[in-house]
C-alpha positions in Angstrom: 24.0 -34.2 -30.0 24.0 -30.7 -28.7 21.3 -29.5 -26.3 18.7 -26.9 -27.5 20.6 -24.0 -25.8 18.3 -21.4 -27.5 15.4 -22.7 -25.4 17.3 -23.6 -22.2 19.1 -20.3 -21.9 17.0 -17.2 -21.1 18.8 -13.9 -20.9 17.4 -10.5 -19.8 19.3 -7.7 -21.6 17.5 -5.1 -19.5 18.6 -6.5 -16.2 21.4 -5.0 -14.1 23.5 -8.2 -14.3 25.9 -8.3 -17.4 24.7 -10.7 -20.1 27.9 -12.6 -20.1 27.5 -13.2 -16.3 23.9 -14.3 -16.9 25.0 -16.8 -19.5 27.7 -18.2 -17.2 25.3 -18.5 -14.3 22.7 -20.3 -16.6 25.3 -22.8 -17.8 26.4 -23.5 -14.3 22.8 -24.2 -13.4 22.5 -26.6 -16.3 25.6 -28.4 -15.0 24.2 -28.6 -11.5 20.8 -29.8 -12.8 22.5 -32.6 -14.7 21.6 -31.4 -18.2 25.2 -30.8 -18.9 27.3 -33.8 -17.8 31.1 -34.0 -17.2 32.9 -34.5 -20.4 30.1 -33.1 -22.7 31.1 -30.6 -25.3 29.8 -27.1 -25.5 29.2 -25.2 -28.8 32.1 -23.1 -30.0 31.8 -19.5 -29.1 30.8 -18.5 -32.6 28.1 -21.2 -32.8 26.8 -20.4 -29.3 26.6 -16.7 -30.2 24.5 -17.5 -33.2 22.2 -19.8 -31.2 21.6 -17.1 -28.6 21.7 -14.0 -30.9 24.7 -12.6 -28.9 28.0 -11.0 -29.8 30.7 -13.6 -29.9 32.8 -11.5 -27.4 29.9 -12.0 -24.9 30.1 -15.7 -25.2 33.9 -15.7 -25.0 33.6 -13.7 -21.7 31.2 -16.2 -20.3 33.4 -19.1 -21.2 36.4 -17.4 -19.7 34.4 -16.9 -16.5 33.5 -20.6 -16.4 37.0 -21.7 -17.1 38.4 -19.5 -14.3 36.0 -21.3 -11.9 37.0 -24.7 -13.3 33.5 -25.6 -14.7 34.9 -26.1 -18.2 38.2 -26.8 -19.9 39.5 -26.3 -23.5 41.3 -28.8 -25.7 43.1 -27.2 -28.6 41.6 -28.0 -32.0 38.9 -30.2 -30.3 36.7 -27.8 -28.4 35.3 -26.8 -25.0 34.1 -29.5 -22.5 32.4 -29.7 -19.2 35.0 -30.4 -16.5 35.4 -34.0 -15.4 35.9 -33.0 -11.8 33.4 -30.3 -11.0 34.4 -27.5 -8.5 33.0 -27.4 -5.0 30.1 -25.0 -4.8 31.2 -21.8 -3.1 28.8 -19.2 -1.7 28.1 -16.5 -4.2 26.2 -13.2 -3.8 22.6 -13.2 -4.9 21.9 -11.6 -8.3 18.5 -10.1 -8.3 18.0 -10.5 -12.0 19.4 -14.1 -12.3 16.8 -16.8 -12.9 19.0 -19.7 -11.8 19.6 -21.3 -8.5 17.6 -22.9 -5.7 14.9 -20.2 -5.6 14.3 -19.9 -9.4 11.2 -22.1 -9.3 8.0 -21.9 -7.2 7.9 -23.3 -3.7 7.7 -27.1 -3.5 5.9 -27.0 -0.1 2.3 -26.2 0.6 1.4 -22.9 2.1 -1.7 -20.7 2.8 -2.3 -18.0 0.2 -2.7 -14.4 1.3 -5.9 -12.6 0.4 -5.3 -10.1 -2.4 -6.8 -8.3 -5.4 -4.9 -8.4 -8.6 -4.7 -4.8 -9.8 -3.6 -4.6 -13.5 -1.4 -1.8 -14.8 -2.2 -0.3 -18.1 0.9 1.9 -18.5 4.0 0.1 -19.8 6.3 3.1 -19.6 6.8 5.5 -16.7 3.5 7.4 -16.6 3.4 11.1 -17.0 0.4 11.5 -14.7 -1.2 9.3 -12.1 -4.7 9.3 -10.7 -4.1 8.1 -7.1 -6.6 7.0 -4.5 -6.4 10.3 -2.7 -3.0 11.0 -1.2 -1.4 14.3 0.0 1.1 16.1 -2.2 4.7 15.0 -1.3 6.0 18.2 -2.7 4.4 20.0 0.2 5.7 17.6 2.9 7.7 19.4 5.7 10.8 17.5 4.9 13.3 20.2 5.8 11.8 20.6 9.2 11.7 16.9 9.7 15.4 16.4 8.7 16.4 19.4 10.9 14.6 17.8 13.9 16.3 14.4 13.3 19.7 16.0 13.0 19.3 17.9 16.3 18.2 14.7 18.0 21.2 12.7 16.7 23.7 15.4 17.8 23.0 14.7 21.4 25.0 11.5 22.4 22.6 10.7 25.2 19.8 10.3 22.7 21.4 7.7 20.5 20.9 4.6 22.6 17.3 5.4 23.2 16.7 6.0 19.5 18.3 2.6 18.7 16.4 0.6 21.4 13.0 2.3 21.2 9.8 1.0 22.8 7.5 -1.3 20.8 4.5 1.0 21.6 6.3 3.9 20.0 8.4 6.9 21.0 7.0 8.3 24.3 7.4 11.9 23.0 5.2 11.1 20.0 2.6 9.4 22.1 2.5 12.5 24.3 2.3 14.8 21.4 -0.4 12.8 19.7 -2.4 12.7 23.0 -2.5 16.5 23.0 -3.2 16.8 19.3 -6.1 14.2 19.3 -7.6 15.7 22.5 -7.6 19.2 20.9 -8.6 18.3 17.4 -10.9 15.3 17.9 -12.3 15.9 21.4 -10.8 12.7 22.7 -10.1 12.3 26.4 -7.1 10.1 26.4 -3.6 9.6 27.9 -0.4 8.4 26.3 -1.1 4.8 27.6 -4.1 4.8 25.3 -1.9 5.1 22.2 0.2 2.6 20.2 2.3 4.0 17.3 2.1 1.8 14.2 3.5 1.8 10.7 0.4 3.2 9.2 -3.3 2.7 9.7 -3.3 -0.7 8.0 -1.1 -2.2 10.7 -3.5 -0.9 13.3 -6.5 -2.5 11.6 -4.6 -5.8 11.4 -3.4 -5.8 15.0 -6.9 -5.0 16.3 -8.7 -7.5 14.1 -6.2 -10.2 15.0 -7.0 -9.9 18.7 -10.8 -9.6 18.1 -11.6 -12.2 15.4 -11.5 -16.0 15.1 -12.6 -18.0 12.1 -16.3 -17.9 11.5 -16.9 -14.5 13.3 -19.0 -12.0 11.5 -17.9 -8.4 10.8 -20.2 -5.6 9.6 -18.6 -3.6 6.9 -19.9 -1.0 4.4 -20.8 -1.8 0.8 -18.6 -0.7 -0.9 -15.8 -0.6 1.6 -12.0 -0.1 2.0 -10.9 -3.3 0.3 -7.7 -3.8 2.3 -9.7 -3.9 5.5 -12.1 -6.5 3.9 -9.1 -8.6 2.9 -7.6 -8.4 6.4 -10.8 -9.6 8.1 -11.3 -12.4 5.5 -7.6 -13.5 5.9 -8.4 -14.1 9.6 -11.4 -16.3 8.6 -14.2 -13.8 9.3 -17.4 -13.5 7.3 -18.3 -10.1 6.0 -21.9 -8.8 6.5 -22.2 -5.9 4.0 -24.4 -2.8 4.7 -25.1 -0.3 1.9 -23.9 3.3 2.0 -26.0 6.3 0.8 -25.6 10.1 0.9 -25.8 10.0 4.7 -23.2 7.3 5.2 -23.7 3.7 6.2 -27.4 2.5 6.8 -27.6 2.4 10.6 -31.2 1.1 10.5 -29.9 -1.9 8.6 -27.2 -2.4 11.2 -29.8 -2.4 13.9 -31.8 -5.0 12.0 -28.7 -7.2 11.6 -27.8 -6.9 15.3 -31.2 -8.1 16.3 -30.9 -11.3 14.2 -27.2 -12.2 14.0 -24.3 -12.6 16.4 -21.9 -9.9 15.2 -18.4 -9.8 16.6 -17.1 -6.5 15.1 -18.2 -3.4 13.2 -15.6 -1.7 10.9 -16.6 1.9 10.0 -15.2 5.0 8.3 -17.7 7.7 9.4 -15.6 10.6 8.2 -15.0 10.7 4.4 -15.9 7.1 3.9 -13.5 5.1 1.7 -14.2 4.8 -1.2 -17.4 6.9 -1.6 -16.2 10.0 0.4 -19.6 10.5 2.2 -19.7 11.5 5.9 -22.0 9.8 8.4 -24.8 12.2 9.4 -25.1 13.4 13.0 -28.4 11.6 13.4 -27.0 8.3 12.3 -24.0 8.7 14.5 -26.3 9.1 17.6 -28.3 6.0 16.6 -25.1 4.0 16.0 -23.6 5.0 19.4 -26.8 3.8 21.1 -26.4 0.4 19.3 -22.8 0.1 20.2 -23.6 0.6 23.9 -26.7 -1.6 23.8 -25.0 -4.6 22.1 -21.5 -4.0 23.6 -20.3 -4.1 20.1 -16.5 -3.7 19.4 -15.9 -1.1 16.8 -12.9 -0.3 14.6 -13.3 3.4 13.7 -10.9 4.2 10.8 -10.0 7.9 10.9 -9.8 8.4 7.1 -8.9 11.9 5.9 -10.1 13.5 9.1 -7.6 16.4 8.9 -8.9 17.8 5.7 -12.5 19.3 5.8 -13.8 22.2 3.8 -17.4 22.8 4.8 -17.2 24.1 8.3 -15.9 22.1 11.2 -16.0 18.3 11.0 -18.2 16.1 13.1 -16.3 14.6 15.9 -15.3 10.9 15.8 -17.4 8.2 17.5 -14.5 7.7 19.8 -15.0 11.2 21.2 -18.5 10.3 22.6 -19.2 8.0 25.6 -18.9 4.5 24.2 -17.9 2.4 27.3 -14.5 1.6 25.8 -16.0 -0.2 22.8 -14.3 2.0 20.0 -10.8 1.3 18.7 -9.7 4.4 16.9 -7.2 4.0 14.0 -5.4 6.9 12.3 -2.5 7.6 9.9 0.1 10.3 10.2 1.7 9.8 6.8 -1.8 10.0 5.2 -1.9 13.6 6.3 1.8 14.6 5.7 2.9 12.6 2.6 6.0 11.4 4.5 8.4 8.9 2.9 7.8 6.4 5.8 4.7 5.0 7.3 3.5 6.1 10.6 0.1 5.8 12.3 -1.6 5.2 15.6 -4.2 3.2 17.5 -6.3 4.6 20.4 -7.9 2.0 22.7 -8.2 1.0 26.4 -4.8 0.5 28.0 -5.1 -3.3 28.4 -6.0 -3.7 24.7 -3.1 -1.5 23.7 -0.8 -3.7 25.8 -1.9 -6.8 24.0 -1.6 -5.2 20.6 2.0 -4.2 21.6 2.8 -7.8 22.4 1.4 -8.9 19.1 3.3 -6.2 17.2 6.6 -7.4 18.7 6.1 -10.7 16.9 6.3 -9.1 13.5 8.0 -5.8 14.1 9.9 -5.1 17.3 9.5 -1.3 17.0 9.0 1.4 14.5 11.4 4.1 13.2 12.2 5.6 16.6 14.3 8.5 15.2 11.5 9.5 12.8 8.9 9.1 15.6 10.9 11.4 17.9 11.4 13.9 15.1 7.6 13.9 14.4 7.1 14.7 18.1 9.3 17.8 17.7 7.2 18.9 14.7 4.0 18.5 16.8 5.5 20.4 19.7 6.8 23.4 17.7 3.6 23.7 15.7 5.1 22.7 12.3 2.5 20.0 11.6 -0.5 22.1 12.7 0.6 24.9 10.3 1.3 22.4 7.5 -2.2 20.9 7.9 -3.9 24.3 7.9 -2.0 25.4 4.8 -2.5 22.1 3.0 -6.2 22.1 3.7 -6.8 25.4 2.0 -4.8 24.3 -1.0 -6.6 20.9 -1.3 -9.9 22.6 -1.1 -8.9 24.8 -4.1 -7.7 21.7 -6.0 -11.0 19.9 -5.2 -12.9 22.8 -6.8 -10.7 22.9 -9.8 -11.2 19.1 -10.4 -14.9 19.2 -9.9 -15.3 22.2 -12.2 -13.0 20.6 -14.9 -14.8 17.2 -14.7 -18.2 18.9 -15.2 -17.0 20.9 -18.2 -14.9 18.3 -19.9 -16.9 15.0 -19.2 -20.4 16.2 -18.7 -23.0 13.4 -18.3 -20.3 10.7 -18.8 -19.5 11.0 -15.1 -21.6 11.6 -12.0 -20.1 12.8 -8.7 -20.7 14.9 -5.6 -18.2 17.5 -4.5 -16.9 16.0 -1.2 -17.0 17.9 2.1 -13.4 17.1 2.7 -10.7 14.5 2.1 -8.5 14.2 -0.9 -10.5 12.4 -3.6 -13.7 12.6 -5.6 -15.9 9.4 -6.0 -16.6 9.4 -9.8 -19.2 7.1 -11.2 -18.9 6.6 -14.9 -21.7 5.8 -17.3 -22.0 2.0 -17.7 -21.4 2.3 -21.4 -17.9 3.4 -20.6 -16.2 0.5 -18.8 -13.4 1.6 -16.6 -11.2 -1.3 -17.9 -11.5 0.2 -21.4 -11.0 3.7 -20.0 -7.9 2.7 -18.0 -6.4 1.0 -21.1 -6.9 4.0 -23.3 -5.6 6.4 -20.7 -2.6 4.2 -20.2 -1.7 4.5 -23.9 -1.6 8.3 -23.3 0.6 8.2 -20.3 -2.0 8.3 -17.5 -1.9 5.6 -14.8 -5.3 5.1 -13.2 -7.4 2.4 -11.5 -9.8 0.3 -13.6 -12.1 0.2 -10.6 -11.3 -3.4 -9.6 -10.6 -2.7 -5.9 -13.8 -0.8 -5.5 -15.9 -3.6 -6.9 -14.8 -6.0 -4.1 -18.0 -7.4 -2.7 -20.0 -4.9 -4.9 -20.0 -6.0 -8.5 -22.5 -3.6 -10.2 -20.6 -0.3 -10.1 -18.4 1.5 -12.6 -16.6 4.0 -10.3 -13.2 5.0 -9.0 -11.7 7.6 -6.7 -9.9 10.5 -8.4 -7.4 11.9 -6.0 -6.8 15.6 -6.5 -4.6 16.6 -3.5 -1.3 15.5 -5.2 -2.0 17.3 -8.5 -1.6 21.0 -9.2 -4.1 22.9 -11.4 -2.2 22.3 -14.6 -1.9 18.6 -13.8 -5.6 18.3 -13.0 -6.6 19.8 -16.3 -4.1 17.6 -18.2 -5.4 14.5 -16.4 -9.1 15.3 -17.1 -8.1 16.1 -20.7 -6.8 12.6 -21.1 -9.9 11.2 -19.5 -12.0 13.1 -22.0 -10.1 11.7 -24.9 -10.3 8.2 -23.4 -14.1 8.5 -23.0 -14.4 9.7 -26.6 -12.2 6.7 -27.7 -9.5 8.9 -29.3 
């Protein structure tokens, strides 16, 4: 009796691996699993082709492959049989699309699951437009200047060893350049030993939290908050104490009340263009918060989100720029400002804490991209980055205005928002009668990829809002995106 090959053999015609090779691999797997035993017959090529809805030549090619490897043999006028003496298993290259082998199934050993939020995608094909979370326009990135700087560095033979064996704390030249940039633009009073270069702000958050938190510790966060920071703290076993956000930022009076009653280990805050709501912490609340930080000796992770882009006068300086007795760990991202194709960020903290974070970083990532770090330093030194930020800021302000104007005209009362003072996104709150899940599905059918708001509901269930990033969209794209949103709202 023949096996039900039509259910045992699964082939993916869209995969990069040829179908005949997939069939051969699957039959080998059935032999190794014992489903096909030595001496058992295989269906003739015509019959197998009918069972699997394949061209007969595809099956013949698979059988030829198996026969060349001594897995099967042919007896004239009798058929095709599994070899009595199976070949030794030889190492083969991994096939990404193959669904056979030792790793085809889930793990058989227990493991701890990583915290995550499942974010469904509603666009099956490649989207024509995307509403992102608020990212810079990669079309504006100073890539020519970056590539020129890296070529110049690599032309000097003396540089090559240092670029290969860079320091875990980051390229010295970039730490020096960032020291100057942060002191000038943020009012910090730091030295290069206060800086650790990371692969983006998220790495900095995780490194700092890993050295500060143990299971059961309490962390004050905003409600709503940057969900990946929340997940990081919870993965480390911390309990989140959520504090609401209003038009002036996080409620500092509520923080004071919590500190009086509870033992809080850490405060995580985004005072400048809060993620996701885009509000900025008022000057009055900043002063109150700094007093609390000093009074309770409270460690703080200050996430420097979108600081470079501000449109309504000069920005308020970070908490880290004020006297804080070394309590504030300042986290920032370089690629968040420049739209670079690699991740680069930084942490600013007391030297002893930076040293410990460097040791921890080595356990998972010995060093960053030293060549790119050194190239970035060149762009800071020659003023390329400063000019790019100034030019981009003007353009993003214009795009913000275009988006806000178009949203008001096209969607009217269906969406509520406040034009942000800076950053790269608008916090758009949709009428409850228009669920974002429905909106995202309808928009996806028209080629627009957008969030359904899931990540912004983490810990705050009763909201129907999302961030609409505008920096990476030109005027025409903004109007097209809002047009699709309008049709989605209307149910067309």
